[in-house]
mmCIF file of C-alpha atoms and ligand atoms in Angstrom:
data_model
loop_
_atom_site.group_PDB
_atom_site.id
_atom_site.type_symbol
_atom_site.label_atom_id
_atom_site.label_comp_id
_atom_site.label_asym_id
_atom_site.label_seq_id
_atom_site.Cartn_x
_atom_site.Cartn_y
_atom_site.Cartn_z
ATOM 1 C CA UNK A 1133 -17.449 80.355 80.107
ATOM 2 C CA UNK A 1134 -18.271 77.322 80.767
ATOM 3 C CA UNK A 1135 -21.455 76.255 78.074
ATOM 4 C CA UNK A 1136 -22.774 73.279 77.131
ATOM 5 C CA UNK A 1137 -24.263 72.485 73.332
ATOM 6 C CA UNK A 1138 -27.663 70.165 73.948
ATOM 7 C CA UNK A 1139 -28.262 68.742 70.568
ATOM 8 C CA UNK A 1140 -25.353 67.804 67.786
ATOM 9 C CA UNK A 1141 -26.787 68.394 64.437
ATOM 10 C CA UNK A 1142 -26.476 70.217 61.764
ATOM 11 C CA UNK A 1143 -26.936 73.467 63.575
ATOM 12 C CA UNK A 1144 -24.820 71.943 66.889
ATOM 13 C CA UNK A 1145 -21.521 71.150 64.854
ATOM 14 C CA UNK A 1146 -21.836 75.358 63.695
ATOM 15 C CA UNK A 1147 -21.872 76.217 67.394
ATOM 16 C CA UNK A 1148 -19.401 73.872 68.711
ATOM 17 C CA UNK A 1149 -16.741 75.562 66.106
ATOM 18 C CA UNK A 1150 -18.278 78.834 66.594
ATOM 19 C CA UNK A 1151 -17.827 78.760 70.984
ATOM 20 C CA UNK A 1152 -14.327 76.247 70.668
ATOM 21 C CA UNK A 1153 -12.567 78.478 67.987
ATOM 22 C CA UNK A 1154 -13.471 82.151 67.904
ATOM 23 C CA UNK A 1155 -14.877 82.480 71.258
ATOM 24 C CA UNK A 1156 -12.769 80.208 73.172
ATOM 25 C CA UNK A 1157 -15.263 79.255 75.326
ATOM 26 C CA UNK A 1158 -14.934 76.091 77.648
ATOM 27 C CA UNK A 1159 -17.514 73.973 75.523
ATOM 28 C CA UNK A 1160 -19.549 70.797 75.577
ATOM 29 C CA UNK A 1161 -22.533 68.996 73.393
ATOM 30 C CA UNK A 1162 -24.090 65.882 73.799
ATOM 31 C CA UNK A 1163 -25.971 63.714 71.557
ATOM 32 C CA UNK A 1164 -27.885 60.949 70.206
ATOM 33 C CA UNK A 1165 -25.134 57.465 70.674
ATOM 34 C CA UNK A 1166 -25.763 56.678 66.753
ATOM 35 C CA UNK A 1167 -24.997 60.087 66.127
ATOM 36 C CA UNK A 1168 -20.474 60.692 65.163
ATOM 37 C CA UNK A 1169 -19.653 64.410 66.534
ATOM 38 C CA UNK A 1170 -15.559 65.638 65.921
ATOM 39 C CA UNK A 1171 -14.689 69.065 66.698
ATOM 40 C CA UNK A 1172 -11.357 70.227 68.283
ATOM 41 C CA UNK A 1173 -10.812 71.374 72.267
ATOM 42 C CA UNK A 1174 -15.110 69.876 72.355
ATOM 43 C CA UNK A 1175 -16.174 66.842 74.654
ATOM 44 C CA UNK A 1176 -19.173 64.813 73.184
ATOM 45 C CA UNK A 1177 -21.674 62.638 75.736
ATOM 46 C CA UNK A 1178 -23.896 60.847 75.003
ATOM 47 C CA UNK A 1179 -27.659 62.522 75.870
ATOM 48 C CA UNK A 1180 -30.688 61.656 74.996
ATOM 49 C CA UNK A 1181 -33.275 64.092 76.507
ATOM 50 C CA UNK A 1182 -36.044 61.712 76.960
ATOM 51 C CA UNK A 1183 -34.084 60.768 80.062
ATOM 52 C CA UNK A 1184 -34.685 64.387 82.943
ATOM 53 C CA UNK A 1185 -32.128 61.942 84.975
ATOM 54 C CA UNK A 1186 -29.873 62.109 82.193
ATOM 55 C CA UNK A 1187 -29.657 65.235 81.567
ATOM 56 C CA UNK A 1188 -29.852 66.175 85.436
ATOM 57 C CA UNK A 1189 -26.788 64.123 86.220
ATOM 58 C CA UNK A 1190 -24.767 65.778 83.197
ATOM 59 C CA UNK A 1191 -25.719 69.260 84.507
ATOM 60 C CA UNK A 1192 -24.596 68.830 87.715
ATOM 61 C CA UNK A 1193 -21.503 67.584 86.482
ATOM 62 C CA UNK A 1194 -20.258 69.799 84.224
ATOM 63 C CA UNK A 1195 -22.643 72.890 86.006
ATOM 64 C CA UNK A 1196 -22.115 75.207 82.230
ATOM 65 C CA UNK A 1197 -22.865 78.825 83.077
ATOM 66 C CA UNK A 1198 -24.481 78.791 79.329
ATOM 67 C CA UNK A 1199 -27.339 75.916 78.091
ATOM 68 C CA UNK A 1200 -27.940 75.811 74.063
ATOM 69 C CA UNK A 1201 -30.962 73.540 73.920
ATOM 70 C CA UNK A 1202 -30.571 72.676 70.545
ATOM 71 C CA UNK A 1203 -31.634 68.926 70.357
ATOM 72 C CA UNK A 1204 -35.201 68.537 68.431
ATOM 73 C CA UNK A 1205 -37.329 66.337 65.634
ATOM 74 C CA UNK A 1206 -36.274 69.491 63.444
ATOM 75 C CA UNK A 1207 -38.009 68.996 59.989
ATOM 76 C CA UNK A 1208 -41.813 70.785 59.334
ATOM 77 C CA UNK A 1209 -42.488 67.984 56.793
ATOM 78 C CA UNK A 1210 -41.931 64.984 59.219
ATOM 79 C CA UNK A 1211 -44.330 66.573 61.831
ATOM 80 C CA UNK A 1212 -47.067 65.850 59.595
ATOM 81 C CA UNK A 1213 -45.641 62.283 59.700
ATOM 82 C CA UNK A 1214 -45.123 62.231 62.983
ATOM 83 C CA UNK A 1215 -47.156 64.416 65.504
ATOM 84 C CA UNK A 1216 -46.633 62.936 68.546
ATOM 85 C CA UNK A 1217 -43.463 61.694 68.060
ATOM 86 C CA UNK A 1218 -42.086 65.408 67.439
ATOM 87 C CA UNK A 1219 -44.702 66.700 69.920
ATOM 88 C CA UNK A 1220 -43.139 63.720 72.544
ATOM 89 C CA UNK A 1221 -39.027 64.619 71.911
ATOM 90 C CA UNK A 1222 -39.877 68.576 71.327
ATOM 91 C CA UNK A 1223 -42.184 69.388 73.670
ATOM 92 C CA UNK A 1224 -40.986 66.803 76.285
ATOM 93 C CA UNK A 1225 -37.462 67.206 75.635
ATOM 94 C CA UNK A 1226 -37.413 70.450 76.228
ATOM 95 C CA UNK A 1227 -39.650 70.402 79.717
ATOM 96 C CA UNK A 1228 -36.938 68.122 80.811
ATOM 97 C CA UNK A 1229 -33.881 70.222 79.652
ATOM 98 C CA UNK A 1230 -36.031 73.601 82.167
ATOM 99 C CA UNK A 1231 -37.000 70.830 84.844
ATOM 100 C CA UNK A 1232 -33.916 68.991 85.271
ATOM 101 C CA UNK A 1233 -31.913 73.065 85.698
ATOM 102 C CA UNK A 1234 -34.631 74.097 88.120
ATOM 103 C CA UNK A 1235 -34.719 70.735 90.515
ATOM 104 C CA UNK A 1236 -30.493 71.572 91.241
ATOM 105 C CA UNK A 1237 -30.450 73.912 93.864
ATOM 106 C CA UNK A 1238 -28.691 77.643 93.206
ATOM 107 C CA UNK A 1239 -28.693 77.255 90.000
ATOM 108 C CA UNK A 1240 -29.509 79.597 87.710
ATOM 109 C CA UNK A 1241 -26.950 79.369 84.354
ATOM 110 C CA UNK A 1242 -28.898 80.804 81.285
ATOM 111 C CA UNK A 1243 -30.623 79.427 78.754
ATOM 112 C CA UNK A 1244 -30.805 79.635 75.168
ATOM 113 C CA UNK A 1245 -33.698 78.075 74.688
ATOM 114 C CA UNK A 1246 -34.209 77.625 69.503
ATOM 115 C CA UNK A 1247 -37.655 77.995 68.545
ATOM 116 C CA UNK A 1248 -38.589 79.116 65.317
ATOM 117 C CA UNK A 1249 -39.664 81.198 62.479
ATOM 118 C CA UNK A 1250 -42.419 78.772 62.259
ATOM 119 C CA UNK A 1251 -44.281 79.637 65.154
ATOM 120 C CA UNK A 1252 -45.688 82.608 63.414
ATOM 121 C CA UNK A 1253 -47.945 80.733 60.815
ATOM 122 C CA UNK A 1254 -50.236 82.225 59.134
ATOM 123 C CA UNK A 1255 -50.283 86.238 58.540
ATOM 124 C CA UNK A 1256 -52.765 88.541 58.198
ATOM 125 C CA UNK A 1257 -53.334 90.147 54.864
ATOM 126 C CA UNK A 1258 -50.701 91.791 53.565
ATOM 127 C CA UNK A 1259 -48.340 91.657 56.662
ATOM 128 C CA UNK A 1260 -45.124 89.351 56.567
ATOM 129 C CA UNK A 1261 -42.406 91.477 58.487
ATOM 130 C CA UNK A 1262 -42.917 90.028 61.636
ATOM 131 C CA UNK A 1263 -41.435 91.344 65.116
ATOM 132 C CA UNK A 1264 -41.767 89.033 68.373
ATOM 133 C CA UNK A 1265 -44.680 91.041 69.571
ATOM 134 C CA UNK A 1266 -46.659 89.995 66.943
ATOM 135 C CA UNK A 1267 -49.321 86.666 67.863
ATOM 136 C CA UNK A 1268 -48.107 83.214 67.139
ATOM 137 C CA UNK A 1269 -50.715 80.995 64.411
ATOM 138 C CA UNK A 1270 -48.684 78.024 64.123
ATOM 139 C CA UNK A 1271 -49.497 76.028 60.540
ATOM 140 C CA UNK A 1272 -47.546 73.079 61.071
ATOM 141 C CA UNK A 1273 -46.695 69.889 63.846
ATOM 142 C CA UNK A 1274 -43.723 71.205 64.174
ATOM 143 C CA UNK A 1275 -44.066 74.875 65.151
ATOM 144 C CA UNK A 1276 -46.711 73.929 67.663
ATOM 145 C CA UNK A 1277 -44.128 71.837 69.258
ATOM 146 C CA UNK A 1278 -42.226 75.699 69.120
ATOM 147 C CA UNK A 1279 -44.545 78.288 70.489
ATOM 148 C CA UNK A 1280 -45.669 75.257 72.785
ATOM 149 C CA UNK A 1281 -41.661 75.804 74.075
ATOM 150 C CA UNK A 1282 -41.781 79.210 74.367
ATOM 151 C CA UNK A 1283 -44.476 79.699 75.984
ATOM 152 C CA UNK A 1284 -42.621 77.283 78.544
ATOM 153 C CA UNK A 1285 -39.092 79.384 77.819
ATOM 154 C CA UNK A 1286 -41.183 82.533 79.484
ATOM 155 C CA UNK A 1287 -43.308 81.385 81.678
ATOM 156 C CA UNK A 1288 -41.068 79.645 84.043
ATOM 157 C CA UNK A 1289 -39.027 83.102 84.094
ATOM 158 C CA UNK A 1290 -41.488 84.670 85.204
ATOM 159 C CA UNK A 1291 -42.589 82.136 87.741
ATOM 160 C CA UNK A 1292 -38.462 80.549 88.936
ATOM 161 C CA UNK A 1293 -36.972 83.706 87.568
ATOM 162 C CA UNK A 1294 -34.982 81.865 85.374
ATOM 163 C CA UNK A 1295 -32.335 83.088 82.766
ATOM 164 C CA UNK A 1296 -34.174 81.680 79.994
ATOM 165 C CA UNK A 1297 -33.945 83.590 76.808
ATOM 166 C CA UNK A 1298 -36.445 82.704 73.562
ATOM 167 C CA UNK A 1299 -34.826 82.019 70.171
ATOM 168 C CA UNK A 1300 -37.533 82.257 66.877
ATOM 169 C CA UNK A 1301 -35.093 80.969 63.486
ATOM 170 C CA UNK A 1302 -35.728 81.627 60.944
ATOM 171 C CA UNK A 1303 -34.406 79.209 57.835
ATOM 172 C CA UNK A 1304 -30.811 78.133 58.916
ATOM 173 C CA UNK A 1305 -28.497 76.524 55.519
ATOM 174 C CA UNK A 1306 -25.085 76.362 54.433
ATOM 175 C CA UNK A 1307 -22.189 73.233 53.939
ATOM 176 C CA UNK A 1308 -22.756 70.545 56.730
ATOM 177 C CA UNK A 1309 -27.262 70.351 56.293
ATOM 178 C CA UNK A 1310 -29.584 67.525 56.448
ATOM 179 C CA UNK A 1311 -30.561 66.596 52.400
ATOM 180 C CA UNK A 1312 -34.610 66.989 53.556
ATOM 181 C CA UNK A 1313 -34.498 70.791 53.742
ATOM 182 C CA UNK A 1314 -35.321 72.871 50.494
ATOM 183 C CA UNK A 1315 -31.420 74.599 49.738
ATOM 184 C CA UNK A 1316 -28.856 71.287 50.692
ATOM 185 C CA UNK A 1317 -31.389 68.554 48.513
ATOM 186 C CA UNK A 1318 -31.273 71.272 45.640
ATOM 187 C CA UNK A 1319 -28.012 71.106 46.070
ATOM 188 C CA UNK A 1320 -27.609 68.102 46.451
ATOM 189 C CA UNK A 1321 -29.262 66.515 43.260
ATOM 190 C CA UNK A 1322 -27.816 69.292 41.392
ATOM 191 C CA UNK A 1323 -24.123 67.503 42.410
ATOM 192 C CA UNK A 1324 -26.063 64.393 41.626
ATOM 193 C CA UNK A 1325 -26.570 65.436 38.513
ATOM 194 C CA UNK A 1326 -22.482 67.090 37.793
ATOM 195 C CA UNK A 1327 -22.029 63.416 38.688
ATOM 196 C CA UNK A 1328 -23.766 61.870 35.722
ATOM 197 C CA UNK A 1329 -25.426 59.916 38.855
ATOM 198 C CA UNK A 1330 -29.132 61.445 37.882
ATOM 199 C CA UNK A 1331 -30.932 62.293 35.179
ATOM 200 C CA UNK A 1332 -30.630 66.055 34.294
ATOM 201 C CA UNK A 1333 -34.372 67.077 35.804
ATOM 202 C CA UNK A 1334 -34.339 68.522 39.872
ATOM 203 C CA UNK A 1335 -38.266 67.298 42.063
ATOM 204 C CA UNK A 1336 -39.252 69.567 44.049
ATOM 205 C CA UNK A 1337 -42.154 71.398 45.734
ATOM 206 C CA UNK A 1338 -43.731 73.613 46.670
ATOM 207 C CA UNK A 1339 -42.015 76.755 44.805
ATOM 208 C CA UNK A 1340 -44.294 79.517 45.209
ATOM 209 C CA UNK A 1341 -43.223 80.340 48.976
ATOM 210 C CA UNK A 1342 -40.891 82.188 50.124
ATOM 211 C CA UNK A 1343 -38.767 81.839 53.211
ATOM 212 C CA UNK A 1344 -35.836 83.631 55.178
ATOM 213 C CA UNK A 1345 -32.176 82.189 55.499
ATOM 214 C CA UNK A 1346 -29.441 83.090 56.648
ATOM 215 C CA UNK A 1347 -26.450 81.073 56.964
ATOM 216 C CA UNK A 1348 -26.003 78.641 59.678
ATOM 217 C CA UNK A 1349 -22.077 80.300 60.603
ATOM 218 C CA UNK A 1350 -23.754 83.543 61.048
ATOM 219 C CA UNK A 1351 -26.918 82.387 62.791
ATOM 220 C CA UNK A 1352 -24.647 80.721 65.509
ATOM 221 C CA UNK A 1353 -22.276 84.054 65.852
ATOM 222 C CA UNK A 1354 -25.960 85.148 67.220
ATOM 223 C CA UNK A 1355 -26.375 82.954 69.206
ATOM 224 C CA UNK A 1356 -23.263 83.215 70.999
ATOM 225 C CA UNK A 1357 -23.720 86.949 71.056
ATOM 226 C CA UNK A 1358 -27.993 86.513 72.972
ATOM 227 C CA UNK A 1359 -26.603 83.921 75.670
ATOM 228 C CA UNK A 1360 -23.661 87.655 76.555
ATOM 229 C CA UNK A 1361 -26.501 89.943 75.349
ATOM 230 C CA UNK A 1362 -30.418 89.125 75.789
ATOM 231 C CA UNK A 1363 -32.367 89.646 77.823
ATOM 232 C CA UNK A 1364 -34.025 87.023 80.297
ATOM 233 C CA UNK A 1365 -37.316 85.994 79.869
ATOM 234 C CA UNK A 1366 -37.544 87.605 76.574
ATOM 235 C CA UNK A 1367 -38.331 86.112 72.399
ATOM 236 C CA UNK A 1368 -36.020 87.235 69.748
ATOM 237 C CA UNK A 1369 -35.601 86.158 66.237
ATOM 238 C CA UNK A 1370 -32.806 85.526 64.935
ATOM 239 C CA UNK A 1371 -32.741 86.001 60.446
ATOM 240 C CA UNK A 1372 -31.439 88.251 58.053
ATOM 241 C CA UNK A 1373 -34.441 90.849 57.226
ATOM 242 C CA UNK A 1374 -35.276 89.516 54.159
ATOM 243 C CA UNK A 1375 -37.566 86.814 52.644
ATOM 244 C CA UNK A 1376 -36.245 85.270 48.827
ATOM 245 C CA UNK A 1377 -39.029 83.392 46.756
ATOM 246 C CA UNK A 1378 -38.107 79.164 46.420
ATOM 247 C CA UNK A 1379 -38.318 79.499 42.639
ATOM 248 C CA UNK A 1380 -35.682 82.455 42.259
ATOM 249 C CA UNK A 1381 -33.557 80.250 44.649
ATOM 250 C CA UNK A 1382 -33.594 77.220 43.059
ATOM 251 C CA UNK A 1383 -33.128 79.316 39.604
ATOM 252 C CA UNK A 1384 -29.992 80.350 41.877
ATOM 253 C CA UNK A 1385 -29.009 77.204 42.687
ATOM 254 C CA UNK A 1386 -29.563 76.080 39.212
ATOM 255 C CA UNK A 1387 -27.390 78.734 37.691
ATOM 256 C CA UNK A 1388 -24.562 79.034 39.862
ATOM 257 C CA UNK A 1389 -24.003 74.816 38.787
ATOM 258 C CA UNK A 1390 -23.637 76.145 35.679
ATOM 259 C CA UNK A 1391 -25.640 73.007 33.851
ATOM 260 C CA UNK A 1392 -28.939 72.727 31.792
ATOM 261 C CA UNK A 1393 -31.963 71.473 34.431
ATOM 262 C CA UNK A 1394 -35.138 70.354 33.897
ATOM 263 C CA UNK A 1395 -37.835 71.211 36.985
ATOM 264 C CA UNK A 1396 -40.302 68.737 37.793
ATOM 265 C CA UNK A 1397 -43.556 69.152 40.925
ATOM 266 C CA UNK A 1398 -43.385 66.431 42.770
ATOM 267 C CA UNK A 1399 -46.597 65.527 44.304
ATOM 268 C CA UNK A 1400 -45.389 63.515 47.299
ATOM 269 C CA UNK A 1401 -42.991 67.017 48.273
ATOM 270 C CA UNK A 1402 -46.773 69.996 48.476
ATOM 271 C CA UNK A 1403 -47.286 70.312 52.262
ATOM 272 C CA UNK A 1404 -51.182 70.213 54.089
ATOM 273 C CA UNK A 1405 -51.142 73.320 54.728
ATOM 274 C CA UNK A 1406 -48.581 75.720 53.505
ATOM 275 C CA UNK A 1407 -47.010 79.133 55.067
ATOM 276 C CA UNK A 1408 -46.649 81.848 52.058
ATOM 277 C CA UNK A 1409 -44.119 84.139 53.449
ATOM 278 C CA UNK A 1410 -41.884 84.540 55.535
ATOM 279 C CA UNK A 1411 -39.964 87.249 56.560
ATOM 280 C CA UNK A 1412 -38.063 88.175 60.724
ATOM 281 C CA UNK A 1413 -38.204 91.524 61.370
ATOM 282 C CA UNK A 1414 -34.832 91.887 63.269
ATOM 283 C CA UNK A 1415 -34.212 94.883 65.089
ATOM 284 C CA UNK A 1416 -34.643 94.266 68.417
ATOM 285 C CA UNK A 1417 -31.204 91.166 67.733
ATOM 286 C CA UNK A 1418 -29.763 94.063 66.214
ATOM 287 C CA UNK A 1419 -30.788 96.587 69.079
ATOM 288 C CA UNK A 1420 -29.363 94.002 72.215
ATOM 289 C CA UNK A 1421 -26.329 93.052 69.851
ATOM 290 C CA UNK A 1422 -25.920 94.760 67.210
ATOM 291 C CA UNK A 1423 -25.734 90.837 65.314
ATOM 292 C CA UNK A 1424 -25.613 91.678 61.869
ATOM 293 C CA UNK A 1425 -25.843 88.624 58.989
ATOM 294 C CA UNK A 1426 -22.160 88.828 57.258
ATOM 295 C CA UNK A 1427 -22.584 86.327 54.445
ATOM 296 C CA UNK A 1428 -24.392 86.487 50.786
ATOM 297 C CA UNK A 1429 -26.232 84.082 49.974
ATOM 298 C CA UNK A 1430 -24.472 83.414 47.027
ATOM 299 C CA UNK A 1431 -21.684 82.015 49.059
ATOM 300 C CA UNK A 1432 -23.547 79.410 51.364
ATOM 301 C CA UNK A 1433 -25.052 78.006 48.187
ATOM 302 C CA UNK A 1434 -21.884 77.940 46.950
ATOM 303 C CA UNK A 1435 -20.239 76.843 49.660
ATOM 304 C CA UNK A 1436 -23.505 74.566 49.999
ATOM 305 C CA UNK A 1437 -23.246 73.379 46.309
ATOM 306 C CA UNK A 1438 -19.405 71.934 47.243
ATOM 307 C CA UNK A 1439 -20.426 70.696 50.422
ATOM 308 C CA UNK A 1440 -22.006 68.596 48.061
ATOM 309 C CA UNK A 1441 -20.718 67.031 45.079
ATOM 310 C CA UNK A 1442 -17.466 66.623 47.005
ATOM 311 C CA UNK A 1443 -19.661 63.442 49.128
ATOM 312 C CA UNK A 1444 -21.547 62.511 45.978
ATOM 313 C CA UNK A 1445 -17.612 62.288 45.129
ATOM 314 C CA UNK A 1446 -16.937 59.690 47.600
ATOM 315 C CA UNK A 1447 -20.100 57.454 48.090
ATOM 316 C CA UNK A 1448 -19.361 57.514 44.492
ATOM 317 C CA UNK A 1449 -16.343 56.091 44.458
ATOM 318 C CA UNK A 1450 -17.170 53.859 47.475
ATOM 319 C CA UNK A 1451 -20.000 52.414 45.298
ATOM 320 C CA UNK A 1452 -17.355 51.768 42.546
ATOM 321 C CA UNK A 1453 -14.819 50.309 44.254
ATOM 322 C CA UNK A 1454 -16.703 48.164 46.887
HETATM 323 O O1 A2R B 1108 -32.938 63.576 64.596
HETATM 324 P P1 A2R B 1108 -31.519 62.686 64.721
HETATM 325 O O2 A2R B 1108 -31.183 61.681 65.035
HETATM 326 O O3 A2R B 1108 -31.076 63.996 63.798
HETATM 327 O O4 A2R B 1108 -31.487 63.850 66.450
HETATM 328 C C1 A2R B 1108 -32.003 64.886 66.559
HETATM 329 C C2 A2R B 1108 -31.257 65.786 67.383
HETATM 330 N N1 A2R B 1108 -32.374 64.821 68.715
HETATM 331 C C3 A2R B 1108 -32.778 64.471 70.122
HETATM 332 N N2 A2R B 1108 -31.169 64.399 71.477
HETATM 333 C C4 A2R B 1108 -31.129 64.617 72.200
HETATM 334 N N3 A2R B 1108 -32.212 63.672 72.473
HETATM 335 C C5 A2R B 1108 -33.563 63.151 71.794
HETATM 336 N N4 A2R B 1108 -34.330 62.701 71.648
HETATM 337 C C6 A2R B 1108 -33.010 64.114 70.488
HETATM 338 N N5 A2R B 1108 -33.809 64.187 68.840
HETATM 339 C C7 A2R B 1108 -33.048 64.264 68.307
HETATM 340 O O5 A2R B 1108 -31.639 66.598 67.630
HETATM 341 C C8 A2R B 1108 -30.427 66.144 66.175
HETATM 342 O O6 A2R B 1108 -29.315 65.147 66.048
HETATM 343 C C9 A2R B 1108 -30.880 67.172 66.706
HETATM 344 C C10 A2R B 1108 -30.660 68.881 66.047
HETATM 345 O O7 A2R B 1108 -30.320 69.139 65.087
HETATM 346 P P2 A2R B 1108 -31.107 68.680 63.796
HETATM 347 O O8 A2R B 1108 -32.294 67.852 63.295
HETATM 348 O O9 A2R B 1108 -29.672 68.980 61.617
HETATM 349 O O10 A2R B 1108 -31.089 70.532 63.197
HETATM 350 P P3 A2R B 1108 -30.748 71.902 63.532
HETATM 351 O O11 A2R B 1108 -30.187 72.379 62.024
HETATM 352 O O12 A2R B 1108 -29.699 71.733 63.635
HETATM 353 O O13 A2R B 1108 -31.526 72.715 64.530
HETATM 354 C C11 A2R B 1108 -31.231 73.555 65.471
HETATM 355 C C12 A2R B 1108 -32.663 74.048 67.004
HETATM 356 C C13 A2R B 1108 -33.608 73.067 66.248
HETATM 357 O O14 A2R B 1108 -34.160 72.674 67.573
HETATM 358 C C14 A2R B 1108 -34.241 73.199 65.370
HETATM 359 O O15 A2R B 1108 -35.412 72.937 65.497
HETATM 360 C C15 A2R B 1108 -34.529 75.374 64.735
HETATM 361 O O16 A2R B 1108 -33.345 75.205 65.367
HETATM 362 O O17 A2R B 1108 -34.403 74.913 63.998
HETATM 363 N N1 GDD B 1109 -37.876 70.584 52.062
HETATM 364 C C1 GDD B 1109 -38.283 70.994 51.153
HETATM 365 N N2 GDD B 1109 -37.760 70.136 49.355
HETATM 366 N N3 GDD B 1109 -38.537 72.149 50.322
HETATM 367 C C2 GDD B 1109 -38.536 72.599 49.092
HETATM 368 C C3 GDD B 1109 -38.659 71.316 48.580
HETATM 369 C C4 GDD B 1109 -38.269 71.163 48.207
HETATM 370 O O1 GDD B 1109 -37.955 70.105 47.576
HETATM 371 N N4 GDD B 1109 -39.507 72.520 47.292
HETATM 372 C C5 GDD B 1109 -39.930 73.665 47.995
HETATM 373 N N5 GDD B 1109 -39.355 74.287 49.205
HETATM 374 C C6 GDD B 1109 -40.200 74.345 49.887
HETATM 375 C C7 GDD B 1109 -41.298 74.335 51.247
HETATM 376 O O2 GDD B 1109 -42.472 73.405 50.831
HETATM 377 C C8 GDD B 1109 -41.492 75.775 52.436
HETATM 378 O O3 GDD B 1109 -42.166 76.593 52.299
HETATM 379 C C9 GDD B 1109 -39.334 75.682 52.309
HETATM 380 O O4 GDD B 1109 -38.979 75.166 51.096
HETATM 381 C C10 GDD B 1109 -38.951 75.209 52.836
HETATM 382 O O5 GDD B 1109 -38.540 74.231 53.308
HETATM 383 P P1 GDD B 1109 -37.150 73.598 54.187
HETATM 384 O O6 GDD B 1109 -36.348 73.843 53.700
HETATM 385 O O7 GDD B 1109 -38.138 71.653 54.887
HETATM 386 O O8 GDD B 1109 -37.673 74.322 56.042
HETATM 387 P P2 GDD B 1109 -38.473 74.736 56.985
HETATM 388 O O9 GDD B 1109 -39.387 75.854 56.467
HETATM 389 O O10 GDD B 1109 -39.968 73.302 56.982
HETATM 390 O O11 GDD B 1109 -37.921 73.690 58.181
HETATM 391 C C11 GDD B 1109 -37.312 75.113 58.028
HETATM 392 O O12 GDD B 1109 -36.896 75.952 58.995
HETATM 393 C C12 GDD B 1109 -37.201 75.967 59.523
HETATM 394 C C13 GDD B 1109 -36.853 78.001 60.051
HETATM 395 O O13 GDD B 1109 -38.246 78.754 59.206
HETATM 396 C C14 GDD B 1109 -36.133 73.927 58.918
HETATM 397 O O14 GDD B 1109 -34.669 74.042 59.344
HETATM 398 C C15 GDD B 1109 -36.517 74.044 60.865
HETATM 399 O O15 GDD B 1109 -35.948 73.688 61.715
HETATM 400 C C16 GDD B 1109 -36.821 75.848 61.694
HETATM 401 O O16 GDD B 1109 -37.624 75.659 61.787
#
């Protein structure tokens, strides 16, 4: 199997490792020119998804059997600050990928379009567990772009017979994630406190929301299985099936850090609109792939704390020794 991963971010990195090391698929990855990523056995190419001709040229050259489209502006918080850029990358960029594939005659690869659990948005009173049939009510600019990507992917499967499989990924976490996402954010602050470069105070946003967290290494296993067994034209939730209140997540991180830490709400971290609870019904994913999550949140937190401790230590030493 020949795979191409479009988007060399957090998940792209873990997916490339999984496909090369565990699945033994011939894999290439695309990244932005300013990004550095090095996975043994996986060649990396520069690609901006706003350039449809460049996407097409790379596809003609490599002709992958499976395309994982992950490139995106992936932050809900940032999408409030820059909705136009989020629309450009997440809608026009995704459409560029789909149209580049469609323009190549006789070419029908499997295409996984990675969307978000955020697409569901605010649910009817009393509902928190969502399956793929629940109508979407996106509650932020990012979620609107991902819901649109899903609609295009579904439409192109029907209209052109494309082998698209749409994913709604719930919160994925683990070592290597950027600091703007909640688990990384709290673990980085805890690591800085333990290194003595920050006072024992963690700044937080809305602690009452509840989210469905899955370790990124479990998530990429699900993506590889769906590439083989997912039904074309259909949508799959990928999540753990359980929701954790952010306050409990914070308590767990503080407990695992082994320190006394004060918690302060930073109003700048509160969002204009916030979906209160999101939890994935993963019956369809389990039925079609037999996937289930294997890594407990406790282990993910432990490894994410270790990742940030080592990064903060490296950065502190670099500052000290110039
Ligand atoms: O924004 P950057 O510099 O971190 O780069 C991101 C990259 N990206 C692009 N790649 C190609 N052409 C573009 N015009 C473009 N704009 C942004 O896509 C980043 O390296 C990558 C997305 O990775 P992350 O932000 O680390 O997200 P993550 O957690 O890996 O999520 C993967 C997928 C995304 O579609 C999310 O929206 C979804 O899963 O939840
Ligand atoms: N980042 C952050 N920092 N979030 C906080 C904080 C804080 O200090 N305090 C509370 N939160 C809450 C947010 O308000 C939100 O309810 C929840 O923690 C998770 O926030 P993020 O980790 O920033 O992720 P997200 O849910 O907005 O988006 C992530 O998950 C989506 C799938 O559900 C991203 O990975 C998206 O790309 C992905 O689609």
